One Martini backbone bead per residue (centre of mass of N, CA, C, O) as a GRO file, in nm:
protein
  196
    1UNK     BB    1  -4.805   0.959   0.891
    2UNK     BB    2  -4.640   0.785   0.669
    3UNK     BB    3  -4.318   0.559   0.670
    4UNK     BB    4  -4.345   0.447   0.397
    5UNK     BB    5  -4.253   0.354   0.118
    6UNK     BB    6  -4.289   0.492  -0.202
    7UNK     BB    7  -4.377   0.417  -0.451
    8UNK     BB    8  -4.163   0.298  -0.673
    9UNK     BB    9  -3.921   0.498  -0.717
   10UNK     BB   10  -3.699   0.671  -0.633
   11UNK     BB   11  -3.541   0.966  -0.623
   12UNK     BB   12  -3.266   1.022  -0.763
   13UNK     BB   13  -3.097   1.101  -0.504
   14UNK     BB   14  -3.168   0.818  -0.354
   15UNK     BB   15  -3.024   0.666  -0.577
   16UNK     BB   16  -2.745   0.775  -0.546
   17UNK     BB   17  -2.660   0.717  -0.260
   18UNK     BB   18  -2.703   0.407  -0.285
   19UNK     BB   19  -2.460   0.387  -0.496
   20UNK     BB   20  -2.257   0.500  -0.290
   21UNK     BB   21  -2.284   0.274  -0.087
   22UNK     BB   22  -2.219   0.027  -0.291
   23UNK     BB   23  -1.932   0.152  -0.369
   24UNK     BB   24  -1.777   0.162  -0.132
   25UNK     BB   25  -1.443   0.142  -0.025
   26UNK     BB   26  -1.325  -0.095   0.179
   27UNK     BB   27  -1.150  -0.265   0.392
   28UNK     BB   28  -1.085  -0.608   0.387
   29UNK     BB   29  -1.199  -0.671   0.658
   30UNK     BB   30  -1.453  -0.558   0.562
   31UNK     BB   31  -1.806  -0.677   0.577
   32UNK     BB   32  -2.078  -0.613   0.376
   33UNK     BB   33  -2.436  -0.621   0.424
   34UNK     BB   34  -2.721  -0.585   0.265
   35UNK     BB   35  -3.037  -0.500   0.458
   36UNK     BB   36  -3.332  -0.414   0.564
   37UNK     BB   37  -3.483  -0.165   0.625
   38UNK     BB   38  -3.633   0.076   0.787
   39UNK     BB   39  -3.994   0.188   0.738
   40UNK     BB   40  -4.086   0.433   0.971
   41UNK     BB   41  -3.843   0.663   0.983
   42UNK     BB   42  -3.876   0.679   0.659
   43UNK     BB   43  -3.951   0.670   0.328
   44UNK     BB   44  -3.624   0.643   0.276
   45UNK     BB   45  -3.404   0.354   0.271
   46UNK     BB   46  -3.058   0.208   0.400
   47UNK     BB   47  -2.888  -0.092   0.483
   48UNK     BB   48  -2.608  -0.197   0.675
   49UNK     BB   49  -2.367  -0.399   0.735
   50UNK     BB   50  -2.064  -0.470   0.958
   51UNK     BB   51  -1.759  -0.657   0.950
   52UNK     BB   52  -1.477  -0.734   1.138
   53UNK     BB   53  -1.178  -0.926   1.052
   54UNK     BB   54  -0.902  -1.052   1.136
   55UNK     BB   55  -0.921  -1.298   0.859
   56UNK     BB   56  -1.101  -1.252   0.602
   57UNK     BB   57  -1.009  -1.551   0.424
   58UNK     BB   58  -1.128  -1.701   0.652
   59UNK     BB   59  -1.402  -1.892   0.762
   60UNK     BB   60  -1.310  -1.841   1.103
   61UNK     BB   61  -1.309  -1.561   1.158
   62UNK     BB   62  -1.250  -1.319   1.367
   63UNK     BB   63  -1.464  -1.086   1.542
   64UNK     BB   64  -1.406  -0.741   1.617
   65UNK     BB   65  -1.635  -0.622   1.470
   66UNK     BB   66  -2.008  -0.436   1.471
   67UNK     BB   67  -2.271  -0.304   1.254
   68UNK     BB   68  -2.492  -0.023   1.160
   69UNK     BB   69  -2.594   0.138   0.859
   70UNK     BB   70  -2.826   0.424   0.826
   71UNK     BB   71  -3.014   0.570   0.577
   72UNK     BB   72  -3.211   0.859   0.552
   73UNK     BB   73  -3.521   0.992   0.370
   74UNK     BB   74  -3.675   1.319   0.402
   75UNK     BB   75  -3.841   1.567   0.225
   76UNK     BB   76  -3.973   1.730   0.461
   77UNK     BB   77  -3.785   1.779   0.685
   78UNK     BB   78  -3.718   1.727   0.954
   79UNK     BB   79  -3.630   1.934   1.240
   80UNK     BB   80  -3.433   1.754   1.379
   81UNK     BB   81  -3.247   1.719   1.149
   82UNK     BB   82  -3.200   1.980   0.927
   83UNK     BB   83  -3.337   1.799   0.670
   84UNK     BB   84  -3.353   1.523   0.458
   85UNK     BB   85  -3.093   1.370   0.641
   86UNK     BB   86  -3.006   1.043   0.793
   87UNK     BB   87  -2.767   0.898   1.022
   88UNK     BB   88  -2.752   0.568   1.151
   89UNK     BB   89  -2.581   0.398   1.429
   90UNK     BB   90  -2.405   0.089   1.505
   91UNK     BB   91  -2.159  -0.020   1.732
   92UNK     BB   92  -1.901  -0.306   1.804
   93UNK     BB   93  -1.652  -0.393   2.056
   94UNK     BB   94  -1.431  -0.586   2.222
   95UNK     BB   95  -1.247  -0.546   2.528
   96UNK     BB   96  -1.063  -0.508   2.746
   97UNK     BB   97  -1.109  -0.550   3.103
   98UNK     BB   98  -0.945  -0.295   3.198
   99UNK     BB   99  -1.134  -0.076   3.068
  100UNK     BB  100  -1.434  -0.078   3.238
  101UNK     BB  101  -1.314   0.199   3.456
  102UNK     BB  102  -1.276   0.395   3.240
  103UNK     BB  103  -1.369   0.708   3.231
  104UNK     BB  104  -1.285   0.802   2.912
  105UNK     BB  105  -1.450   0.590   2.745
  106UNK     BB  106  -1.672   0.775   2.612
  107UNK     BB  107  -1.516   1.015   2.483
  108UNK     BB  108  -1.336   0.849   2.310
  109UNK     BB  109  -1.559   0.700   2.147
  110UNK     BB  110  -1.667   0.985   2.032
  111UNK     BB  111  -1.391   1.099   1.904
  112UNK     BB  112  -1.359   0.865   1.695
  113UNK     BB  113  -1.589   0.978   1.523
  114UNK     BB  114  -1.515   1.263   1.477
  115UNK     BB  115  -1.267   1.184   1.341
  116UNK     BB  116  -1.354   1.039   1.113
  117UNK     BB  117  -1.505   1.260   0.991
  118UNK     BB  118  -1.299   1.505   0.963
  119UNK     BB  119  -1.081   1.299   0.787
  120UNK     BB  120  -1.307   1.304   0.539
  121UNK     BB  121  -1.492   1.607   0.560
  122UNK     BB  122  -1.752   1.615   0.701
  123UNK     BB  123  -2.068   1.730   0.649
  124UNK     BB  124  -2.258   1.833   0.959
  125UNK     BB  125  -2.523   1.777   1.184
  126UNK     BB  126  -2.681   1.705   1.462
  127UNK     BB  127  -2.502   1.502   1.666
  128UNK     BB  128  -2.575   1.214   1.809
  129UNK     BB  129  -2.537   1.006   2.138
  130UNK     BB  130  -2.346   0.690   2.240
  131UNK     BB  131  -2.172   0.549   2.492
  132UNK     BB  132  -2.128   0.178   2.595
  133UNK     BB  133  -2.059  -0.028   2.876
  134UNK     BB  134  -2.014  -0.372   2.878
  135UNK     BB  135  -2.053  -0.605   3.140
  136UNK     BB  136  -1.944  -0.937   3.209
  137UNK     BB  137  -2.037  -1.182   3.475
  138UNK     BB  138  -1.976  -1.504   3.587
  139UNK     BB  139  -2.176  -1.773   3.728
  140UNK     BB  140  -2.142  -2.050   3.872
  141UNK     BB  141  -2.078  -2.266   3.598
  142UNK     BB  142  -1.929  -1.998   3.454
  143UNK     BB  143  -1.680  -1.897   3.671
  144UNK     BB  144  -1.424  -1.930   3.483
  145UNK     BB  145  -1.520  -1.705   3.311
  146UNK     BB  146  -1.433  -1.417   3.194
  147UNK     BB  147  -1.463  -1.140   3.173
  148UNK     BB  148  -1.653  -0.867   2.985
  149UNK     BB  149  -1.605  -0.620   2.717
  150UNK     BB  150  -1.777  -0.357   2.597
  151UNK     BB  151  -1.848  -0.139   2.293
  152UNK     BB  152  -2.124   0.112   2.237
  153UNK     BB  153  -2.207   0.307   1.951
  154UNK     BB  154  -2.414   0.570   1.913
  155UNK     BB  155  -2.529   0.726   1.599
  156UNK     BB  156  -2.605   1.075   1.468
  157UNK     BB  157  -2.662   1.259   1.154
  158UNK     BB  158  -2.641   1.533   0.934
  159UNK     BB  159  -2.609   1.545   0.608
  160UNK     BB  160  -2.453   1.811   0.367
  161UNK     BB  161  -2.338   1.627   0.151
  162UNK     BB  162  -2.327   1.416  -0.148
  163UNK     BB  163  -2.207   1.198  -0.021
  164UNK     BB  164  -2.247   0.909   0.121
  165UNK     BB  165  -2.026   0.721   0.113
  166UNK     BB  166  -1.824   0.893   0.325
  167UNK     BB  167  -1.999   0.827   0.550
  168UNK     BB  168  -1.966   0.542   0.562
  169UNK     BB  169  -1.633   0.541   0.565
  170UNK     BB  170  -1.621   0.683   0.842
  171UNK     BB  171  -1.774   0.460   0.994
  172UNK     BB  172  -1.576   0.242   0.943
  173UNK     BB  173  -1.331   0.367   1.082
  174UNK     BB  174  -1.450   0.329   1.349
  175UNK     BB  175  -1.499   0.011   1.329
  176UNK     BB  176  -1.152  -0.027   1.295
  177UNK     BB  177  -1.099   0.127   1.580
  178UNK     BB  178  -1.243  -0.058   1.765
  179UNK     BB  179  -1.111  -0.310   1.638
  180UNK     BB  180  -0.774  -0.219   1.644
  181UNK     BB  181  -0.720  -0.085   1.366
  182UNK     BB  182  -0.495   0.065   1.204
  183UNK     BB  183  -0.431   0.307   1.005
  184UNK     BB  184  -0.401   0.435   0.731
  185UNK     BB  185  -0.209   0.568   0.529
  186UNK     BB  186  -0.131   0.810   0.393
  187UNK     BB  187  -0.277   0.749   0.038
  188UNK     BB  188  -0.398   0.495   0.110
  189UNK     BB  189  -0.623   0.251  -0.025
  190UNK     BB  190  -0.855   0.093  -0.037
  191UNK     BB  191  -0.996  -0.196  -0.070
  192UNK     BB  192  -1.247  -0.420  -0.137
  193UNK     BB  193  -1.458  -0.549   0.037
  194UNK     BB  194  -1.655  -0.772   0.107
  195UNK     BB  195  -1.970  -0.887  -0.037
  196UNK     BB  196  -2.325  -0.992   0.038
   0.00000   0.00000   0.00000
């Protein structure tokens, strides 16, 4: 069975979900870019990348975290998904070197995702994912370079509610948490981040 996008316009519910993703209001430090979506995973898909910048108004702002959010739709409702929708995400950020050997780092990373989904009241099922720490050490001519540590969170889940934008916002909350940004105070609404 081909997973290529169906010819013509997407179904109305897919068009609505794509509009919700485009209209999601992220924090000003988050720069969102729509990118080509994978074509073999589902008949319909939309992909966004996001970077969290330390000073979003500066041309050479430091990147604190980055990631990719993909919304998939398959009317055939693949059994592993438990429904017609699936979100697939990747998030990465540099961490302090002393966290390299923290035994709870994986559990903490996963709890940040679950907390972000729960804080936005997201209904979902069949979550899956991994939290990976990448430790890089330099040798020979690069020996004076300090070790670096990155955390990567790969996660997927099946949305049960109607607003795809809420799922994207929950994921952007995870991205900001991994970047080290404090949570927004309750009742404060984020201004739109820059779009590319």
